[in-house]
C-alpha positions as a LaTeX table, in Angstrom:
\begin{tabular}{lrrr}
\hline
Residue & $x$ (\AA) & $y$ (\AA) & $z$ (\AA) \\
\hline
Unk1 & 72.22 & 120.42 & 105.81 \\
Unk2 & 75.79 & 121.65 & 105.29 \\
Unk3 & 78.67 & 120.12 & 107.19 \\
Unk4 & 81.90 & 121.99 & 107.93 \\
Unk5 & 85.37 & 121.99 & 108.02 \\
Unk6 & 85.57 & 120.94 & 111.45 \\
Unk7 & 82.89 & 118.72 & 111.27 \\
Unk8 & 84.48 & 116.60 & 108.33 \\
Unk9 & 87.69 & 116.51 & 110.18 \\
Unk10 & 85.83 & 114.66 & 113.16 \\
Unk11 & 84.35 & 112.04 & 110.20 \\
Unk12 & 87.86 & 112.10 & 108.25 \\
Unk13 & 89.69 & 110.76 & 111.32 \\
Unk14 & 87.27 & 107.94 & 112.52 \\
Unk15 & 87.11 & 106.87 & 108.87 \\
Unk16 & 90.89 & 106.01 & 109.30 \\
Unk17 & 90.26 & 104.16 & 112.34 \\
Unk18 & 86.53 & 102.61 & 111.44 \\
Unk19 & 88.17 & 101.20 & 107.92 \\
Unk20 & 91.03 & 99.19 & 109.74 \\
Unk21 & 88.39 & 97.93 & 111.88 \\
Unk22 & 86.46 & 96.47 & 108.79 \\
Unk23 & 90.06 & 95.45 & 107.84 \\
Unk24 & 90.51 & 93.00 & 110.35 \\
Unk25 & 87.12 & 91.44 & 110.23 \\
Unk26 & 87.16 & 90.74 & 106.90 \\
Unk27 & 90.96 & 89.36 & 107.25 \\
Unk28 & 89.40 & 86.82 & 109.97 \\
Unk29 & 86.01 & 86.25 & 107.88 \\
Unk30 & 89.06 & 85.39 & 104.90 \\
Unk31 & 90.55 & 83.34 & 107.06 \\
Unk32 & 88.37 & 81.27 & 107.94 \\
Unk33 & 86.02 & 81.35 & 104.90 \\
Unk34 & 86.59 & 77.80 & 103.45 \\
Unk35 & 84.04 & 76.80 & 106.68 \\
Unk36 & 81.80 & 79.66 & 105.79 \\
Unk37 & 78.47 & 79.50 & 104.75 \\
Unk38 & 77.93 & 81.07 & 101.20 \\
Unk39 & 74.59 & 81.80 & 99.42 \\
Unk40 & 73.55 & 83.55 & 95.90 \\
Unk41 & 71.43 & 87.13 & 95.95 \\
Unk42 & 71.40 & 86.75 & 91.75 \\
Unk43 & 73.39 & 85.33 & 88.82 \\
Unk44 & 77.43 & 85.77 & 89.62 \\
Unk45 & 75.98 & 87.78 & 92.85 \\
Unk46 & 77.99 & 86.14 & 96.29 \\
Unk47 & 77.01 & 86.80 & 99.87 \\
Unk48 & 78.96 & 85.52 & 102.93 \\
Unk49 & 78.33 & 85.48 & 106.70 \\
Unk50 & 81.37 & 88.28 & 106.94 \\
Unk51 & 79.96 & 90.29 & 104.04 \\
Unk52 & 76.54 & 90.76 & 107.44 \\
Unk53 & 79.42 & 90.71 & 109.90 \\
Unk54 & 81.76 & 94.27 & 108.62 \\
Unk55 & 78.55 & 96.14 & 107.46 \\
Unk56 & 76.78 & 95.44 & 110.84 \\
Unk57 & 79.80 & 96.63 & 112.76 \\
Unk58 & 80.09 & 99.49 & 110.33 \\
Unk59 & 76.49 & 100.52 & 110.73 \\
Unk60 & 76.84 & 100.32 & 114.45 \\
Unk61 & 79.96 & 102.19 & 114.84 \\
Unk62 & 78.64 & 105.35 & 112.78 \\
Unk63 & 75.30 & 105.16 & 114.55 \\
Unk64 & 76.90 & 105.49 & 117.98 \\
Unk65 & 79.23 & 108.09 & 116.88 \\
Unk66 & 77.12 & 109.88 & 114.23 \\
Unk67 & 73.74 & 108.97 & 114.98 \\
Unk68 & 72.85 & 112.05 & 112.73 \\
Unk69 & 74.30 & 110.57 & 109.31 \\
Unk70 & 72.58 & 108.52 & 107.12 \\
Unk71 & 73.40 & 105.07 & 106.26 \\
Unk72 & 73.01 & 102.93 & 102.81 \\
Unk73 & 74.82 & 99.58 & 103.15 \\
Unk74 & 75.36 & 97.53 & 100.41 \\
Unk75 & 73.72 & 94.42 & 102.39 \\
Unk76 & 70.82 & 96.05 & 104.58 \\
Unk77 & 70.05 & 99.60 & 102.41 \\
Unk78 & 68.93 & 101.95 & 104.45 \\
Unk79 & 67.79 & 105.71 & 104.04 \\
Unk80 & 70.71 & 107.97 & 102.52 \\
Unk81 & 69.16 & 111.59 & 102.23 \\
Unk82 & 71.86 & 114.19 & 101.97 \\
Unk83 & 74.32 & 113.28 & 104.52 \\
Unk84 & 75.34 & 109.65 & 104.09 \\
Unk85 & 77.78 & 107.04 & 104.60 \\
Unk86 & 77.79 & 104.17 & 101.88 \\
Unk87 & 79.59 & 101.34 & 102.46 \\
Unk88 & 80.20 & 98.21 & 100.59 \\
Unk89 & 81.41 & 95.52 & 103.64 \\
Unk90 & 82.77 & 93.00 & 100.88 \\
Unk91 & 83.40 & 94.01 & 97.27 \\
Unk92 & 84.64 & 91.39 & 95.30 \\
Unk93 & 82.77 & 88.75 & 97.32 \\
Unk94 & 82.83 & 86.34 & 94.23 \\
Unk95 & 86.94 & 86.19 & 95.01 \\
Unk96 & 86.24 & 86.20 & 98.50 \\
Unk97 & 84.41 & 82.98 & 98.66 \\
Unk98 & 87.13 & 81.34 & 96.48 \\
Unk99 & 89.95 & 81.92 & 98.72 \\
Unk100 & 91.07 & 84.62 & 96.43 \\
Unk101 & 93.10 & 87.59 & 97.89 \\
Unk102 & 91.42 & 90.34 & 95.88 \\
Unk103 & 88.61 & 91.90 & 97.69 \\
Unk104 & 88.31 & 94.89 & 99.50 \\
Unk105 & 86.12 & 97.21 & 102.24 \\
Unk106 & 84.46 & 100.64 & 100.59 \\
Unk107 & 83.59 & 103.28 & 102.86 \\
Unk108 & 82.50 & 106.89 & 101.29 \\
Unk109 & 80.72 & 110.35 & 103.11 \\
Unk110 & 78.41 & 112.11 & 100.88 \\
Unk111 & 77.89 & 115.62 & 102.06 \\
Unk112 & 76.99 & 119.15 & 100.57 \\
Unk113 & 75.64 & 117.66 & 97.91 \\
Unk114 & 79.10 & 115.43 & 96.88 \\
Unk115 & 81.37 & 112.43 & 98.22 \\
Unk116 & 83.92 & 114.23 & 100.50 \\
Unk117 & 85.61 & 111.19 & 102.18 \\
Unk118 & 86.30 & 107.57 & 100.58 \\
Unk119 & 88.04 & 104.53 & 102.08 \\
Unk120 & 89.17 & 101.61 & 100.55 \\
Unk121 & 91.47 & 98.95 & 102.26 \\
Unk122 & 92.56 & 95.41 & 100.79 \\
Unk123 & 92.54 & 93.49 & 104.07 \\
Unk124 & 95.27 & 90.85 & 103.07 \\
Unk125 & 97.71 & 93.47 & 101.62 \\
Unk126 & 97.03 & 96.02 & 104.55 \\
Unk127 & 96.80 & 98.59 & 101.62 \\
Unk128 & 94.46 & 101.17 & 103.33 \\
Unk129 & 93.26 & 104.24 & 100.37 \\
Unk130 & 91.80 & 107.06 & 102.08 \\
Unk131 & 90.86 & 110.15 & 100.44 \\
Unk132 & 89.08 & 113.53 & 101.26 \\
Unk133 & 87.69 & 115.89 & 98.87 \\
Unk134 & 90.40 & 118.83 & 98.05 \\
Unk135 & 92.84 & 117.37 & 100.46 \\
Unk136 & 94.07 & 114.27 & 97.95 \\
Unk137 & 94.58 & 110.64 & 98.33 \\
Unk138 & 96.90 & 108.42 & 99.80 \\
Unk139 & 98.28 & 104.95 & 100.41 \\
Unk140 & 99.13 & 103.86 & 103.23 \\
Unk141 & 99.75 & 107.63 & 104.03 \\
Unk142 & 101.90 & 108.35 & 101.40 \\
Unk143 & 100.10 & 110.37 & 98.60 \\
Unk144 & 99.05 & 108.85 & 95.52 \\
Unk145 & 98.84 & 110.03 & 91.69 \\
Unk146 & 97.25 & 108.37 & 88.46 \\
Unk147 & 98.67 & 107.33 & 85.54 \\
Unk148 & 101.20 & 109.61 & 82.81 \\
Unk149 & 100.27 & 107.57 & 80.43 \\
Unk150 & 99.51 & 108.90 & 76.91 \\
Unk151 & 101.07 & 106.06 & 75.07 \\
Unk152 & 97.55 & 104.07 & 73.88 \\
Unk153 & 99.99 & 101.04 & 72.89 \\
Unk154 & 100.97 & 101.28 & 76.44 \\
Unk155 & 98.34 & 101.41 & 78.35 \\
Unk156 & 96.36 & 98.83 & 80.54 \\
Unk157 & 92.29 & 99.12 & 81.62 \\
Unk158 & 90.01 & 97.41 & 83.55 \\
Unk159 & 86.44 & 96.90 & 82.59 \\
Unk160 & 83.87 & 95.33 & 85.08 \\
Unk161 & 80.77 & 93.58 & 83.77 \\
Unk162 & 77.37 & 94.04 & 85.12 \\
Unk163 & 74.52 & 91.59 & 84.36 \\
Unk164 & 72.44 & 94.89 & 84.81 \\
Unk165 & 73.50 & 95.79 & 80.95 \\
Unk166 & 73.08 & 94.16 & 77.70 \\
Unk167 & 76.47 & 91.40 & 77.30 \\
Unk168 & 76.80 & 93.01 & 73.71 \\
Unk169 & 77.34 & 96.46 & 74.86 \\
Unk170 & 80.23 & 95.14 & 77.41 \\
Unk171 & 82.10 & 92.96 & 74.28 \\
Unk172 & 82.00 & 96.29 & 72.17 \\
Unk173 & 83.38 & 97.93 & 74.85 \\
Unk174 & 86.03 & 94.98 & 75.13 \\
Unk175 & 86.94 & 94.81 & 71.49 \\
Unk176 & 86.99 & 98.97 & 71.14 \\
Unk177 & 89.63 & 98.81 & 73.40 \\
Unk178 & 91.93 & 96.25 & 72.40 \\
Unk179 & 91.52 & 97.67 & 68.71 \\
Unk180 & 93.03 & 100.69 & 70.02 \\
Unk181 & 95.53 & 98.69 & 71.46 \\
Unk182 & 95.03 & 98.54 & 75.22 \\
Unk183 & 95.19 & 95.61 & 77.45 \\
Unk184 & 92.04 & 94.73 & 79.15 \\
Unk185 & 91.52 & 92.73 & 82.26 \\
Unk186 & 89.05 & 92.38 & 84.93 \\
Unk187 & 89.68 & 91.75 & 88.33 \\
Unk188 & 85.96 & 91.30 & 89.48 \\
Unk189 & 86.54 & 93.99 & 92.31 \\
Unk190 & 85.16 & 97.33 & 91.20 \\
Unk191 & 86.50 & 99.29 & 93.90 \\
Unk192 & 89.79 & 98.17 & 93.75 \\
Unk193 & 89.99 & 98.26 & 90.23 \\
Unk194 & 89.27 & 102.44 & 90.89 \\
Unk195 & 92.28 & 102.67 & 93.67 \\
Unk196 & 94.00 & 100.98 & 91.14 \\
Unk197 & 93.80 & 103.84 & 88.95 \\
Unk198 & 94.33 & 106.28 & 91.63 \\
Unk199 & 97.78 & 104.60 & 92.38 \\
Unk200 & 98.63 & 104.07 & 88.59 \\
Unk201 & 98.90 & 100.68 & 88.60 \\
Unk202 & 95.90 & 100.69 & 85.98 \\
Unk203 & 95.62 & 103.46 & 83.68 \\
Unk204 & 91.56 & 103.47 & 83.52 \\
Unk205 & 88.54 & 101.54 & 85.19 \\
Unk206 & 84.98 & 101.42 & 83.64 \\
Unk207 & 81.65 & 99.61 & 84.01 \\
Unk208 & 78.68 & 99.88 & 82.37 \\
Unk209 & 76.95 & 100.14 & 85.65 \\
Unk210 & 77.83 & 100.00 & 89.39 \\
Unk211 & 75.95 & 100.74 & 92.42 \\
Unk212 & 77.09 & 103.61 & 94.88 \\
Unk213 & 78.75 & 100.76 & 97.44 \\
Unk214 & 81.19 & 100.07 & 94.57 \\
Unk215 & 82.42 & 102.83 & 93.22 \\
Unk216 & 81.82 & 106.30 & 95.61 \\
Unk217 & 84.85 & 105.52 & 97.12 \\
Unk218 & 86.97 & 104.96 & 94.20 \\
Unk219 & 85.98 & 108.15 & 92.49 \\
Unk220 & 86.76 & 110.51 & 95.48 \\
Unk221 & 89.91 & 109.05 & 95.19 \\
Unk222 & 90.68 & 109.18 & 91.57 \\
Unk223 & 89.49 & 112.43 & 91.64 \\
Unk224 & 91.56 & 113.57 & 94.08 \\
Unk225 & 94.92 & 111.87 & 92.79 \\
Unk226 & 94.99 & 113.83 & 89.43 \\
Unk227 & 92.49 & 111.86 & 87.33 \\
Unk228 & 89.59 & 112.19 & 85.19 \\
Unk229 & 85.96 & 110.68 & 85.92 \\
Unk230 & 82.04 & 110.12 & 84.73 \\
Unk231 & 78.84 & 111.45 & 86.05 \\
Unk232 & 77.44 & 109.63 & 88.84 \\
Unk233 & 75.92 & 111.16 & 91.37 \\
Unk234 & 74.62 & 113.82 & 88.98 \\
Unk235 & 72.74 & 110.88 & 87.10 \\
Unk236 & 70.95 & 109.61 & 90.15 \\
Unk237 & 73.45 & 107.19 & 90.94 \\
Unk238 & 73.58 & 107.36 & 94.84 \\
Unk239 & 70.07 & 105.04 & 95.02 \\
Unk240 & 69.65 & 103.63 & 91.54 \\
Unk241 & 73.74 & 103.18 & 90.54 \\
Unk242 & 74.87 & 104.76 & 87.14 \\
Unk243 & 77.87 & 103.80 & 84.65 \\
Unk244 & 81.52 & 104.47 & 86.13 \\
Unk245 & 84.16 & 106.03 & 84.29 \\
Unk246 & 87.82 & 106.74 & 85.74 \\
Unk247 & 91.14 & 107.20 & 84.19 \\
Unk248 & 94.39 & 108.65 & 83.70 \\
Unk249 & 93.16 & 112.20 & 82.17 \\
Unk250 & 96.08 & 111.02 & 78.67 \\
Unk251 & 94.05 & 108.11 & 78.21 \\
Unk252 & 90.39 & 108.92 & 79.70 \\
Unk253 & 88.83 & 109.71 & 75.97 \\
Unk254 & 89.81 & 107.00 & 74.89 \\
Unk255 & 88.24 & 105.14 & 77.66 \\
Unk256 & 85.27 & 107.15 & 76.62 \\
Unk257 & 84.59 & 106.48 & 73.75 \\
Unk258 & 85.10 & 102.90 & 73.79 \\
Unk259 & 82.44 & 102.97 & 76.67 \\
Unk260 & 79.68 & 105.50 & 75.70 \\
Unk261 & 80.32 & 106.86 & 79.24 \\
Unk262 & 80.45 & 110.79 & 78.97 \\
Unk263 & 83.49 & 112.52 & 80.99 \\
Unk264 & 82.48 & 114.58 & 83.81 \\
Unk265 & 82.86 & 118.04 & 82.47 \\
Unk266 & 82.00 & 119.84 & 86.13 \\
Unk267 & 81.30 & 119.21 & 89.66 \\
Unk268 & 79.32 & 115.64 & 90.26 \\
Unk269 & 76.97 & 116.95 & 92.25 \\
Unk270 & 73.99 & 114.89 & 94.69 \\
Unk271 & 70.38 & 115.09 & 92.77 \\
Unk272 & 67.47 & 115.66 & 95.11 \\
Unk273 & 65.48 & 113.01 & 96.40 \\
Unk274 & 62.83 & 114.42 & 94.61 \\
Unk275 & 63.97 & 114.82 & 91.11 \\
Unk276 & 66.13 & 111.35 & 91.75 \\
Unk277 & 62.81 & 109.85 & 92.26 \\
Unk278 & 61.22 & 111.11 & 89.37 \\
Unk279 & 64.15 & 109.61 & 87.09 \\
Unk280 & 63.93 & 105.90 & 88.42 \\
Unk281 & 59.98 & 105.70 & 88.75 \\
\hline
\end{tabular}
């Protein structure tokens, strides 16, 4: 199925408006979260009553609207194929539950085969990202651009860690980049760590591996502010998640080779169900 022009303008405009709607649920769920009941999916892995909350209205919202799109929630899954929204209702959940002002909604719109919308808003800042393939990305409408950087000495990254990947491989990482003289810091929210890099207030993001909830978003709008990216949806990522890579396109090799994560050298484009399945079984 191909959408068009018009068709993605329809989706591009209730994005704006779905995303502030997330915005202020989550601001009341964060309001009121030191009386909220919060329980552990995994090791380091937080879920809260407003994580069900935002992705139920989310879901609801899209199916009454766009009853033809797929859905995959970060919460309740679902069934992607080809035309999909993905949505993470709560990244950064951990800070969430601790009363900490760093989390974020991520809302992205795979189509023709790649992400063509993303939306990211930090509900306590009322910093809403939106981006749409070829178009850019802004903040708070005003458009956005990475990084200048080229200074190593100068520069500042975020890595995210992932339980889902051998602890050694994430300390290499680590200690590659401060020996090349970076600053490192995490701010256990992948998605905003990516607008981040779309707005230059962080030169590069990368994780060793991140599901599609986290990160489709964030690349769309890297991407589309100037910067420089990893495979993801080309390496099955959409279903199974993949390593992340995004940075200032001065600094991304570094980045890379610190990481192991290759840099996207074409168009990220959706695998098949088929062939995705084949990979992961």
């Amino acid at each position: 199925m191909t959408i068009g022009d018009e068709a993605l303008a329809r989706r591009e405009a209730f994005l704006a408006e779905l995303v502030r709607e997330a915005a202020e649920l989550a601001r009341a769920g964060f309001a009121r979260q030191t009386g909220q009941s919060v329980s552990m999916k995994g090791p380091q892995d937080y879920l809260t009553e407003t994580d069900g909350q935002v992705e139920n209205h989310v879901r609801a919202r899209i199916a009454n609207v766009f009853p033809e799109d797929g859905f995959l929630g970060e919460e309740g899954g679902g069934e992607p194929g080809v035309q999909a929204w993905v949505v993470d209702p709560i990244d950064g959940t951990a800070n969430f539950a601790r009363a900490i002002p760093h989390f974020c909604v991520a809302i992205a719109f795979v189509a023709n085969g790649e992400v063509q919308l993303g939306a990211i808003v930090n509900p306590v800042l009322d910093e809403v990202y939106l981006a749409r393939r070829g178009r850019g990305a802004s903040l708070n409408g005003k458009p956005i651009r990475v990084s200048a950087t080229t200074d190593i000495t100068a520069t500042s990254f975020e890595m995210g860690w992932s339980n889902r990947r051998p602890l050694a491989r994430y300390i290499s990482a680590v200690n590659a980049l401060f020996e090349a003289g970076s600053n490192v810091r995490r701010g256990a929210c992948g998605a905003l760590g990516l607008a981040y890099v779309a707005d230059g207030r962080s030169d590069g993001y990368a994780e060793l591996h991140m599901n599609s909830w986290d990160c489709l978003a964030g690349l769309l709008l890297v991407h589309e502010a100037g910067g420089v990216t990893g495979p993801f949806l080309s390496l099955g990522g959409l279903t199974a998640g993949a390593p992340v890579l995004a940075a200032a396109p001065g600094v991304a090799k570094t980045l890379s080779d610190a990481t192991g994560i290759p840099l996207l050298s074409g168009p990220d484009l959706l695998v098949p169900a088929d062939e995705e399945h084949r990979r992961t079984a």
